[in-house]
PDB file of C-alpha atoms and ligand atoms in Angstrom:
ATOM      1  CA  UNK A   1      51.095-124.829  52.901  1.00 83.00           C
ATOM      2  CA  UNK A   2      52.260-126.716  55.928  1.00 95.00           C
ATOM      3  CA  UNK A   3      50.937-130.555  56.037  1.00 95.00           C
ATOM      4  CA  UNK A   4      47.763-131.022  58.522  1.00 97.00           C
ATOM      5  CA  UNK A   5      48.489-134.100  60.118  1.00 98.00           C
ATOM      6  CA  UNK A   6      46.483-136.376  63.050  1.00 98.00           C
ATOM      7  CA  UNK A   7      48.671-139.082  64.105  1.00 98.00           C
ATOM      8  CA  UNK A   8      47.425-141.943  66.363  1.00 98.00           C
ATOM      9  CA  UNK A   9      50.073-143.220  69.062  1.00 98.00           C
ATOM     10  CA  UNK A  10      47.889-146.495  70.221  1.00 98.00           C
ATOM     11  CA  UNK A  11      51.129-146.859  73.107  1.00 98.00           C
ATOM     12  CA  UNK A  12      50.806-150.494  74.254  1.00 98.00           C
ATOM     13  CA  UNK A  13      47.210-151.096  73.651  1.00 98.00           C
ATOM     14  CA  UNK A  14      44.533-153.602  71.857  1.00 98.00           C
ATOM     15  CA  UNK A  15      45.486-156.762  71.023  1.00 98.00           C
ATOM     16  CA  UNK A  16      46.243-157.424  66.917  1.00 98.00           C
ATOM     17  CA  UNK A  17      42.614-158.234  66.158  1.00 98.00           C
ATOM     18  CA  UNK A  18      41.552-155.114  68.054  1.00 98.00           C
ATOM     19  CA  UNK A  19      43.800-153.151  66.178  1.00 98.00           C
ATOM     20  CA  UNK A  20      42.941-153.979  63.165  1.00 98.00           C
ATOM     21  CA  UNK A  21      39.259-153.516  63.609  1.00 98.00           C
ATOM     22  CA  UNK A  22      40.361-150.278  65.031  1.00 98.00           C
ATOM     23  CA  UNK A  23      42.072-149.224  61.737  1.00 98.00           C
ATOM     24  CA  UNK A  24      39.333-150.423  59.446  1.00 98.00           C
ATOM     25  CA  UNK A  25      36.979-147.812  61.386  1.00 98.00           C
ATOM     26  CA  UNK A  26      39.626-145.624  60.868  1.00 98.00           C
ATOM     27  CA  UNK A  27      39.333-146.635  57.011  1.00 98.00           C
ATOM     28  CA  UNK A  28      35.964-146.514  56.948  1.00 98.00           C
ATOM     29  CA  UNK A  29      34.810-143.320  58.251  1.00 97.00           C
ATOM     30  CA  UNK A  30      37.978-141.405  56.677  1.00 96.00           C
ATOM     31  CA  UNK A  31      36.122-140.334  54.116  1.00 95.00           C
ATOM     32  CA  UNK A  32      34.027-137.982  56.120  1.00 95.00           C
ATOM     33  CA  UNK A  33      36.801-135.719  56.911  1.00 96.00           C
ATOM     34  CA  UNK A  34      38.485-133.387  54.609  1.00 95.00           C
ATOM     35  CA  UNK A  35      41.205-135.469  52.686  1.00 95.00           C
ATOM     36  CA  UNK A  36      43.408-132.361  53.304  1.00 95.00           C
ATOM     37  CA  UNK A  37      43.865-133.978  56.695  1.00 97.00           C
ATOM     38  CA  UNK A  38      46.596-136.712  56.737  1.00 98.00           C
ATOM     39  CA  UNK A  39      45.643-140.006  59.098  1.00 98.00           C
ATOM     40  CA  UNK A  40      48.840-141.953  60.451  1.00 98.00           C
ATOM     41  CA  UNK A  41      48.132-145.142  63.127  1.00 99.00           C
ATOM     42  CA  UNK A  42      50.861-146.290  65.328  1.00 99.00           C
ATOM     43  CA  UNK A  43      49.943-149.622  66.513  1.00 98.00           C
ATOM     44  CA  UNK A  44      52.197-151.613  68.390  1.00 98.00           C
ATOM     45  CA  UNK A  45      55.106-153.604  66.271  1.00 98.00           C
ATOM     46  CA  UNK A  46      52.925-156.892  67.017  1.00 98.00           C
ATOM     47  CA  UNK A  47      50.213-155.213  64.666  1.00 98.00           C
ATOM     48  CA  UNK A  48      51.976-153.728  61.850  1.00 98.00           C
ATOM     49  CA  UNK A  49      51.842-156.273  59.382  1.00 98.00           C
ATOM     50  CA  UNK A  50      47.989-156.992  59.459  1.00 98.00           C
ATOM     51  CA  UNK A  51      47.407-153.265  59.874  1.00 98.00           C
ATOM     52  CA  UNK A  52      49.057-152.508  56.982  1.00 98.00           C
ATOM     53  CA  UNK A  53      46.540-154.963  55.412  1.00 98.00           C
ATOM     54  CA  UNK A  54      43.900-153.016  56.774  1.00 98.00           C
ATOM     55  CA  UNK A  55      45.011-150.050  55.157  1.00 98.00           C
ATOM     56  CA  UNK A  56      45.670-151.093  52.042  1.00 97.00           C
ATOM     57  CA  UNK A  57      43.975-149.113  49.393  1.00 97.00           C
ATOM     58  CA  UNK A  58      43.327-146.350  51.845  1.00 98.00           C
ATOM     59  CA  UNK A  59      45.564-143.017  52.519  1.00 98.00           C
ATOM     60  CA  UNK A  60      45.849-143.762  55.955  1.00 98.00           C
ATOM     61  CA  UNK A  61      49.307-144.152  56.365  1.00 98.00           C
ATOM     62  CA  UNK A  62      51.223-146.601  58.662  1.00 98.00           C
ATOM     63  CA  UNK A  63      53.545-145.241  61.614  1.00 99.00           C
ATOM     64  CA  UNK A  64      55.560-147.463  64.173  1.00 99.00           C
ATOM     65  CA  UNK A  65      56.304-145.935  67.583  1.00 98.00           C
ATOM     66  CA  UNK A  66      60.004-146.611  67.942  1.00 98.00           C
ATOM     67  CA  UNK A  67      62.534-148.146  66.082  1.00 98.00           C
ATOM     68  CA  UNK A  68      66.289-149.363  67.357  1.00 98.00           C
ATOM     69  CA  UNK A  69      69.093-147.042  67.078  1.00 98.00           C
ATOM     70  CA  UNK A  70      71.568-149.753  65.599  1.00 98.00           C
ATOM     71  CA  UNK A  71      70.510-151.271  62.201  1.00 98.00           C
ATOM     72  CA  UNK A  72      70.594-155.086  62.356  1.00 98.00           C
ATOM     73  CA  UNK A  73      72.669-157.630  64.432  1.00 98.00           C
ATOM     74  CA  UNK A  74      72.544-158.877  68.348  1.00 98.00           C
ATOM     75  CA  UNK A  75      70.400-156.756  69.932  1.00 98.00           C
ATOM     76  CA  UNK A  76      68.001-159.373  71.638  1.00 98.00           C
ATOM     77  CA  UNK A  77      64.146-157.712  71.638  1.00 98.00           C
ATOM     78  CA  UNK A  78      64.984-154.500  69.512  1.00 98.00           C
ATOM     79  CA  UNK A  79      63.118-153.846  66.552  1.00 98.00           C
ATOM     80  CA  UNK A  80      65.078-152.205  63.153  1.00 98.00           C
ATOM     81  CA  UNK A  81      64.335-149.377  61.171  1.00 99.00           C
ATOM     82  CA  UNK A  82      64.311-151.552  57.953  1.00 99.00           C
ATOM     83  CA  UNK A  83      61.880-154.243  59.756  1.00 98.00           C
ATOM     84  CA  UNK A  84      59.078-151.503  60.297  1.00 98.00           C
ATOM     85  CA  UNK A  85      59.705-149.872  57.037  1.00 98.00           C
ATOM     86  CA  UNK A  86      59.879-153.280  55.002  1.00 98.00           C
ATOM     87  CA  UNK A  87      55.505-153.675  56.536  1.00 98.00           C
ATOM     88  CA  UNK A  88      54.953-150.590  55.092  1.00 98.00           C
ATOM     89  CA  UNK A  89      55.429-148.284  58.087  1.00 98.00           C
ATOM     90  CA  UNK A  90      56.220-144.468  56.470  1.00 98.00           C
ATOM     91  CA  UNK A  91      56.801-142.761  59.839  1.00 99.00           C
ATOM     92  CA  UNK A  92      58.454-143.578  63.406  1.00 99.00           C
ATOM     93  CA  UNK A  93      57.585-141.300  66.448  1.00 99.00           C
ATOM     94  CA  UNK A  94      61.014-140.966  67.989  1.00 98.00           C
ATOM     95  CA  UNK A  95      62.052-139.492  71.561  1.00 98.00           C
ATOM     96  CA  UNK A  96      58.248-139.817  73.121  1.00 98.00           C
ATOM     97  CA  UNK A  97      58.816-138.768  76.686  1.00 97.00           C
ATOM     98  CA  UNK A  98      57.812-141.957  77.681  1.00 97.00           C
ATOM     99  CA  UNK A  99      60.841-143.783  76.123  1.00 98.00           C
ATOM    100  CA  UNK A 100      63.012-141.214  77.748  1.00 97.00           C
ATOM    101  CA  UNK A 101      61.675-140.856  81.243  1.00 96.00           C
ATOM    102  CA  UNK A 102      61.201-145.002  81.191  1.00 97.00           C
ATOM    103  CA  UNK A 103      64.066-146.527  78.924  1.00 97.00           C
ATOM    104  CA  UNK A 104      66.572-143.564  79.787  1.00 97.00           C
ATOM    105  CA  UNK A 105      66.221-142.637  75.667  1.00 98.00           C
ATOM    106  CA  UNK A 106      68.988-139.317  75.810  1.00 98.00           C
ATOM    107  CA  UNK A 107      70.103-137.315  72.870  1.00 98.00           C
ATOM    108  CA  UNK A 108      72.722-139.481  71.849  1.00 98.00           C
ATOM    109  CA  UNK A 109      70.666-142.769  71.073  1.00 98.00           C
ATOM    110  CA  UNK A 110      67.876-140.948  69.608  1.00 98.00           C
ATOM    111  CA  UNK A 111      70.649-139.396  67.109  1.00 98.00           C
ATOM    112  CA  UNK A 112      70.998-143.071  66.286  1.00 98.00           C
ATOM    113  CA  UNK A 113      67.824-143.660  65.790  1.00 98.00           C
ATOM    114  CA  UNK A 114      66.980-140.775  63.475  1.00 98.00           C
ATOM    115  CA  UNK A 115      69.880-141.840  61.323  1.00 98.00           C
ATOM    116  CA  UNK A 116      68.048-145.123  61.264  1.00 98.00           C
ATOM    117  CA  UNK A 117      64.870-144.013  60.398  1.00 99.00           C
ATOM    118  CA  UNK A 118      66.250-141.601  57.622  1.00 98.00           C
ATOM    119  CA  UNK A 119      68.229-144.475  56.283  1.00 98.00           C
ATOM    120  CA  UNK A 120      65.360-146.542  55.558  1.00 98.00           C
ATOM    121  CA  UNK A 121      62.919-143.513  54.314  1.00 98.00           C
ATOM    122  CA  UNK A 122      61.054-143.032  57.198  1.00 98.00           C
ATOM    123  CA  UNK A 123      59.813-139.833  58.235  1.00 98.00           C
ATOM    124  CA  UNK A 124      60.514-139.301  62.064  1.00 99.00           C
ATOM    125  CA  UNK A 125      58.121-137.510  64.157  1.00 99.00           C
ATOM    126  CA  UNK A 126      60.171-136.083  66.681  1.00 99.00           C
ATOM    127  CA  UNK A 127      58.705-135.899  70.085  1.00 98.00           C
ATOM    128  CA  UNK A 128      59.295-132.446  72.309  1.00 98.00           C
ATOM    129  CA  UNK A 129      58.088-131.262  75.883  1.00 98.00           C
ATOM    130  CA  UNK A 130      58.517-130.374  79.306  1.00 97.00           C
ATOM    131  CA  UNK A 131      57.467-132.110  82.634  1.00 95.00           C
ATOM    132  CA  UNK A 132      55.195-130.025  85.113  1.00 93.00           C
ATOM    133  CA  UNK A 133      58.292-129.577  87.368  1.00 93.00           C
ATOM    134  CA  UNK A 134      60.001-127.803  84.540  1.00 95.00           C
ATOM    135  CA  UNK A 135      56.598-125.670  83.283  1.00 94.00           C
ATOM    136  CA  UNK A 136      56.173-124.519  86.604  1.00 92.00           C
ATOM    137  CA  UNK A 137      60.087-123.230  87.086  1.00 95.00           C
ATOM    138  CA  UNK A 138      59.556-121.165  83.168  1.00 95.00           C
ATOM    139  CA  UNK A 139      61.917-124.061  81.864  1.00 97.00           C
ATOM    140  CA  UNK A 140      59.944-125.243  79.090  1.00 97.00           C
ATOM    141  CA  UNK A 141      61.556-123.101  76.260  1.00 98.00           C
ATOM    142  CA  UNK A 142      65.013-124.182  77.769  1.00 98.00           C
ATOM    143  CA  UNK A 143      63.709-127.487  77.561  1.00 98.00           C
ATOM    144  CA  UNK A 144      62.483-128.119  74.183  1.00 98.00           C
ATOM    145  CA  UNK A 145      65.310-126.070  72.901  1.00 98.00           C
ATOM    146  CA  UNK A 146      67.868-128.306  74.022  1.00 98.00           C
ATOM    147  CA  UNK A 147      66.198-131.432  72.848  1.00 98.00           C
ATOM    148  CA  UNK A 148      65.801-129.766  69.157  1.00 98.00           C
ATOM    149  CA  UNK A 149      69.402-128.554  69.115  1.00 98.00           C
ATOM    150  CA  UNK A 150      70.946-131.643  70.180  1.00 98.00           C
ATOM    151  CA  UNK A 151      68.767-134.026  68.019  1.00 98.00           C
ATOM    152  CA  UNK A 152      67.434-132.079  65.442  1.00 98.00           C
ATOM    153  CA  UNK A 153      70.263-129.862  64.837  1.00 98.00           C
ATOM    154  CA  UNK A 154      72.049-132.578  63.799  1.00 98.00           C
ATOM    155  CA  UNK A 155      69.965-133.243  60.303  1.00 98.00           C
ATOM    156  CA  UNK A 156      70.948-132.384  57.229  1.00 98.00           C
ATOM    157  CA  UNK A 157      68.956-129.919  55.287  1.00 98.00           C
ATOM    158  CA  UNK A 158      67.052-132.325  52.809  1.00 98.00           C
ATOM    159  CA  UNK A 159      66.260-134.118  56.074  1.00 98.00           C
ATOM    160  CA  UNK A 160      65.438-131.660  57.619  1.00 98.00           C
ATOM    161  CA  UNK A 161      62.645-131.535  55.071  1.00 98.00           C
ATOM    162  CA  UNK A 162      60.903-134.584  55.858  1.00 98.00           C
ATOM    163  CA  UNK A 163      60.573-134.467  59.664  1.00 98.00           C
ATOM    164  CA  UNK A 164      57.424-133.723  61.740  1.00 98.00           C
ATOM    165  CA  UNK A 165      57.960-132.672  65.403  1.00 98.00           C
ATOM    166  CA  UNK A 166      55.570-133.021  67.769  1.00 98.00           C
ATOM    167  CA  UNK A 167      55.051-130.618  71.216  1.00 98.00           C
ATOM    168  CA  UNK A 168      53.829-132.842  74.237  1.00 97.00           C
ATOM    169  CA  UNK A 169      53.920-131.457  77.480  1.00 96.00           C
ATOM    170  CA  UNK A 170      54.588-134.091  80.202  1.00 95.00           C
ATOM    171  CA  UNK A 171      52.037-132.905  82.425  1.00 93.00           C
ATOM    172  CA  UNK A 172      49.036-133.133  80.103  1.00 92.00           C
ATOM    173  CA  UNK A 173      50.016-136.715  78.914  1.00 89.00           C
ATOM    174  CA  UNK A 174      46.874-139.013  79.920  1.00 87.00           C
ATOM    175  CA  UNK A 175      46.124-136.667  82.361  1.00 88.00           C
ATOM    176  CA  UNK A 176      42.973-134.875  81.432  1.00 84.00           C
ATOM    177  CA  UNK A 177      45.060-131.596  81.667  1.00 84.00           C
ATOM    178  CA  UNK A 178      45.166-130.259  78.567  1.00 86.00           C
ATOM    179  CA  UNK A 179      47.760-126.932  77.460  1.00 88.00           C
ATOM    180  CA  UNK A 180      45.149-124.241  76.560  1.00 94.00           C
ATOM    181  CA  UNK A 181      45.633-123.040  73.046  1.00 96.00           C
ATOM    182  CA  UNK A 182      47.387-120.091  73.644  1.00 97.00           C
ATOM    183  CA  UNK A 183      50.054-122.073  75.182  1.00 96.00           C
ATOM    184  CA  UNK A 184      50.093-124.538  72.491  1.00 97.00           C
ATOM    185  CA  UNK A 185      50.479-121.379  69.709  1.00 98.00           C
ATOM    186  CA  UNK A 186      53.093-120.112  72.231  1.00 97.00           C
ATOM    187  CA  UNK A 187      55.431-122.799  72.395  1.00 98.00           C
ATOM    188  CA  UNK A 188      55.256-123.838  68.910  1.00 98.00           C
ATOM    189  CA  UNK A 189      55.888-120.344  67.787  1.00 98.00           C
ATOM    190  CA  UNK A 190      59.171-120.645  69.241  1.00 98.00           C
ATOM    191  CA  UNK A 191      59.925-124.519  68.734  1.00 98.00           C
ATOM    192  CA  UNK A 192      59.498-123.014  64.937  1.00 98.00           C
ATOM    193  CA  UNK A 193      62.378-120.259  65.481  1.00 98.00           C
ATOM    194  CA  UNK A 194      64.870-122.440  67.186  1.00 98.00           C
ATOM    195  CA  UNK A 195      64.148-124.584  63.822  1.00 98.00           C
ATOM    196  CA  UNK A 196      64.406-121.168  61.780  1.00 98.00           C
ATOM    197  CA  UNK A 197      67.445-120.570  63.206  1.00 98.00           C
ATOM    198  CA  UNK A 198      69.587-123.400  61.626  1.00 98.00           C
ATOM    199  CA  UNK A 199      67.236-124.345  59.035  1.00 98.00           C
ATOM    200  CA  UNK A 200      66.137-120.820  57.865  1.00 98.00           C
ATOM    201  CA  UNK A 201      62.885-120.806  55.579  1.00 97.00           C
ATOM    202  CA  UNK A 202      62.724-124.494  55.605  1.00 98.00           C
ATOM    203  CA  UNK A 203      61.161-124.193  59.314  1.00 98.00           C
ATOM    204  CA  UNK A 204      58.058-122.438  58.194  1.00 98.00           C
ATOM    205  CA  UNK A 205      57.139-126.188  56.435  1.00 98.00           C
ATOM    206  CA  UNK A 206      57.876-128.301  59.329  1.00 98.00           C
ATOM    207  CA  UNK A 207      54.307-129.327  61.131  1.00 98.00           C
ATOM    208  CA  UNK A 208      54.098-129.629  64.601  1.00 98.00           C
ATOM    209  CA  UNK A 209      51.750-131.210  66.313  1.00 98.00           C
ATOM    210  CA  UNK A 210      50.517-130.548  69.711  1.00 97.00           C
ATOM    211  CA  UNK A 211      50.200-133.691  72.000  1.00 97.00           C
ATOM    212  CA  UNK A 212      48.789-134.480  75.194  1.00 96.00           C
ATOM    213  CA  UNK A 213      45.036-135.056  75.972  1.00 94.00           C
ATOM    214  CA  UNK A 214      43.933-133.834  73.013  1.00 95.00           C
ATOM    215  CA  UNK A 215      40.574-135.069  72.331  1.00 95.00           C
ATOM    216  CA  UNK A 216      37.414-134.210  70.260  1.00 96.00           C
ATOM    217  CA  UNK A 217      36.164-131.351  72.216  1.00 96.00           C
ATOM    218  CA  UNK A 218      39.386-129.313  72.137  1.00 95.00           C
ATOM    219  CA  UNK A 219      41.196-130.405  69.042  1.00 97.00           C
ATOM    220  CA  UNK A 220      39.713-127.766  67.356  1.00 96.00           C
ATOM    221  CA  UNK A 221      40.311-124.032  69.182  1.00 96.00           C
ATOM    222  CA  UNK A 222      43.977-126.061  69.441  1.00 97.00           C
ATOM    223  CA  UNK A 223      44.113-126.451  65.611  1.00 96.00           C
ATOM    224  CA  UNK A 224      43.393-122.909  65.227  1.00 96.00           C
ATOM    225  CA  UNK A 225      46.166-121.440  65.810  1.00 97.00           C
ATOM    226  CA  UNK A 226      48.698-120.726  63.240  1.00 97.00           C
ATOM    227  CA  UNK A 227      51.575-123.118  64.582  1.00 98.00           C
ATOM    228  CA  UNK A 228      49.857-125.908  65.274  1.00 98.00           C
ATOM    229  CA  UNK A 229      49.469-128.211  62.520  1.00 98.00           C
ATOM    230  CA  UNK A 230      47.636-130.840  64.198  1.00 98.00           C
ATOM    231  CA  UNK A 231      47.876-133.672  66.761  1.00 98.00           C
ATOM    232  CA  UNK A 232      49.761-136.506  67.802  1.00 98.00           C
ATOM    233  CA  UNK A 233      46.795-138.627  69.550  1.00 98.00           C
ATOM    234  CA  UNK A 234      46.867-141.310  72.659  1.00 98.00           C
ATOM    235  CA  UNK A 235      43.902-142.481  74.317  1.00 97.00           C
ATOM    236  CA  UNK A 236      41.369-141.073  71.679  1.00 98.00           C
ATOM    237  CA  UNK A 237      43.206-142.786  68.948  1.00 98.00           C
ATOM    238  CA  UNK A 238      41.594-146.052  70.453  1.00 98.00           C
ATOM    239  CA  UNK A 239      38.337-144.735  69.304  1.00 98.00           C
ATOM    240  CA  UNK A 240      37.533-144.789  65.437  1.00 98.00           C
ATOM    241  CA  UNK A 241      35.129-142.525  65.760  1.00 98.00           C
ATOM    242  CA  UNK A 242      36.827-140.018  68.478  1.00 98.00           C
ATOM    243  CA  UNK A 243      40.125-140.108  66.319  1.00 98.00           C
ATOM    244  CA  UNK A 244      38.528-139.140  63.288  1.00 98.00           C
ATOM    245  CA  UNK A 245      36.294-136.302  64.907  1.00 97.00           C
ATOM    246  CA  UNK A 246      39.719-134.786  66.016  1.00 98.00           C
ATOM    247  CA  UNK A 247      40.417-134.702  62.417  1.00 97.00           C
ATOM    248  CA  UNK A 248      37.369-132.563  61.672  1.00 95.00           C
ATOM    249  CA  UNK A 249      39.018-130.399  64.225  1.00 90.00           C
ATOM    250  CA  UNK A 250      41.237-128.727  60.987  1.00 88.00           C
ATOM    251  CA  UNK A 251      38.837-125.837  60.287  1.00 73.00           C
ATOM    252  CA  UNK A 252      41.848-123.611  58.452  1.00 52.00           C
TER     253      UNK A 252
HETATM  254  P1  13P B   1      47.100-138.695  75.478  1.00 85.10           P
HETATM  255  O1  13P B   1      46.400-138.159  74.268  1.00 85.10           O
HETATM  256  O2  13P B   1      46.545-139.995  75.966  1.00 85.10           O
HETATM  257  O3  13P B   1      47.253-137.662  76.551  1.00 85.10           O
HETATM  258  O4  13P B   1      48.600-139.062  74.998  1.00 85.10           O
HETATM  259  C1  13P B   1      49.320-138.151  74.271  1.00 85.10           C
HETATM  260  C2  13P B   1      50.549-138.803  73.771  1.00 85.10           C
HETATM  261  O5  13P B   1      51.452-139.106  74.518  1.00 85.10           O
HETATM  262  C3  13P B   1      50.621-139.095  72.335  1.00 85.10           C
HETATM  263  O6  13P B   1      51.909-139.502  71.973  1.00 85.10           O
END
């Protein structure tokens, strides 16, 4: 049995006291939703620490959204793996299209960084997907492909083991435009056999999530299908309530 995950990626919003009302809704209302669900919030690194104290006591686990690919020294503004894992963080989402298409992130730093985050037992959560321009030229298998083989590829096999990827299409990122579910089931389908193919039975563990305007009202015929093992979550995250309806989304 694959993991069903909902992962919030709060991106660069609320400030700390927002966030960590946020989270204690989160807290709060978890209980309503089947516990076979597991809840991870990404705040900002400004939040971590009191976020983590908002969690405490709660299986809502902690997740930071980047990490730096070298592990301590002179690297003015970067943030280490062992920082974010010494608060309490148990996951970083690594290679969001956002830090590639706006910080130039390519294979070879986020190599770095997953060798960061597995060095400090964190559990990456691997970020996939085209941009429209690529959808609409039947790239998008090409695509993700490459950025599995080159990254992901790379792992060893008990890493392997403790990594969550996560599909996001560029074009439905904030946009409203959400991939239907069939083309969610399609592309994860085969994001799962590129993963079969150097990791053999192993893949059929790995969750993926689907990501990109995923939201209350369609979390759920998205969950459905067989290779989607839930969500990675941006602007509903900010909602308590909207983040945890997405969690009742899991009806298998
Ligand atoms: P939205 O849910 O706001 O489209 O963002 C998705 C995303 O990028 C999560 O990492």
């Amino acid at each position: 049995m694959r993991k069903k995950i909902v992962a919030g990626n709060w991106k660069m919003n609320t400030l700390p006291a927002e966030g960590v009302e946020l989270a204690k809704g989160v807290v709060a209302g978890r209980g309503e939703v089947c516990s076979c669900v597991n809840f991870i919030v990404c705040p900002p690194f400004t939040h971590l620490a009191m976020v983590a104290e908002a969690l405490n006591g709660s299986d809502v686990a902690l997740g930071a959204q980047n990490c730096a690919a070298e592990a301590k020294g002179a690297y003015t503004g970067e943030v280490a793996a062992s920082m974010i894992a010494a608060l309490g963080c148990k996951y970083v989402i690594l290679g969001h299209s956002e830090r590639r298409q706006y910080y130039g992130e390519t294979s070879a730093t986020l190599n770095k960084k997953m060798e960061q985050a597995y060095a400090n037992n964190l559990t990456p959560i691997y970020c996939v997907g085209e941009n429209l321009e690529e959808r609409e030229a039947g790239k998008h298998f090409d695509v993700v492909k490459a950025q599995i083989e080159e990254v992901v590829y790379n792992l060893t096999e008990e890493q392997f083991k403790n990594l969550v990827i996560a599909y996001e299409p560029v074009w439905a990122i904030g946009t409203g435009k959400t991939a239907t579910a069939d083309q969610a089931q399609e592309i994860h389908a085969y994001i799962r056999k590129v993963l079969a193919d150097k990791f053999g039975a192993a893949a059929a563990e790995c969750p993926i999530l689907y990501g990109g305007s995923c939201k209350p009202s369609n979390a759920a015929e998205i969950f459905a299908k067989e290779d989607v093992d839930g969500g990675l979550i941006g602007g509903a995250s900010l909602k308590a309530g909207d983040f945890l309806a997405i969690g009742k989304g899991f009806a298998k």
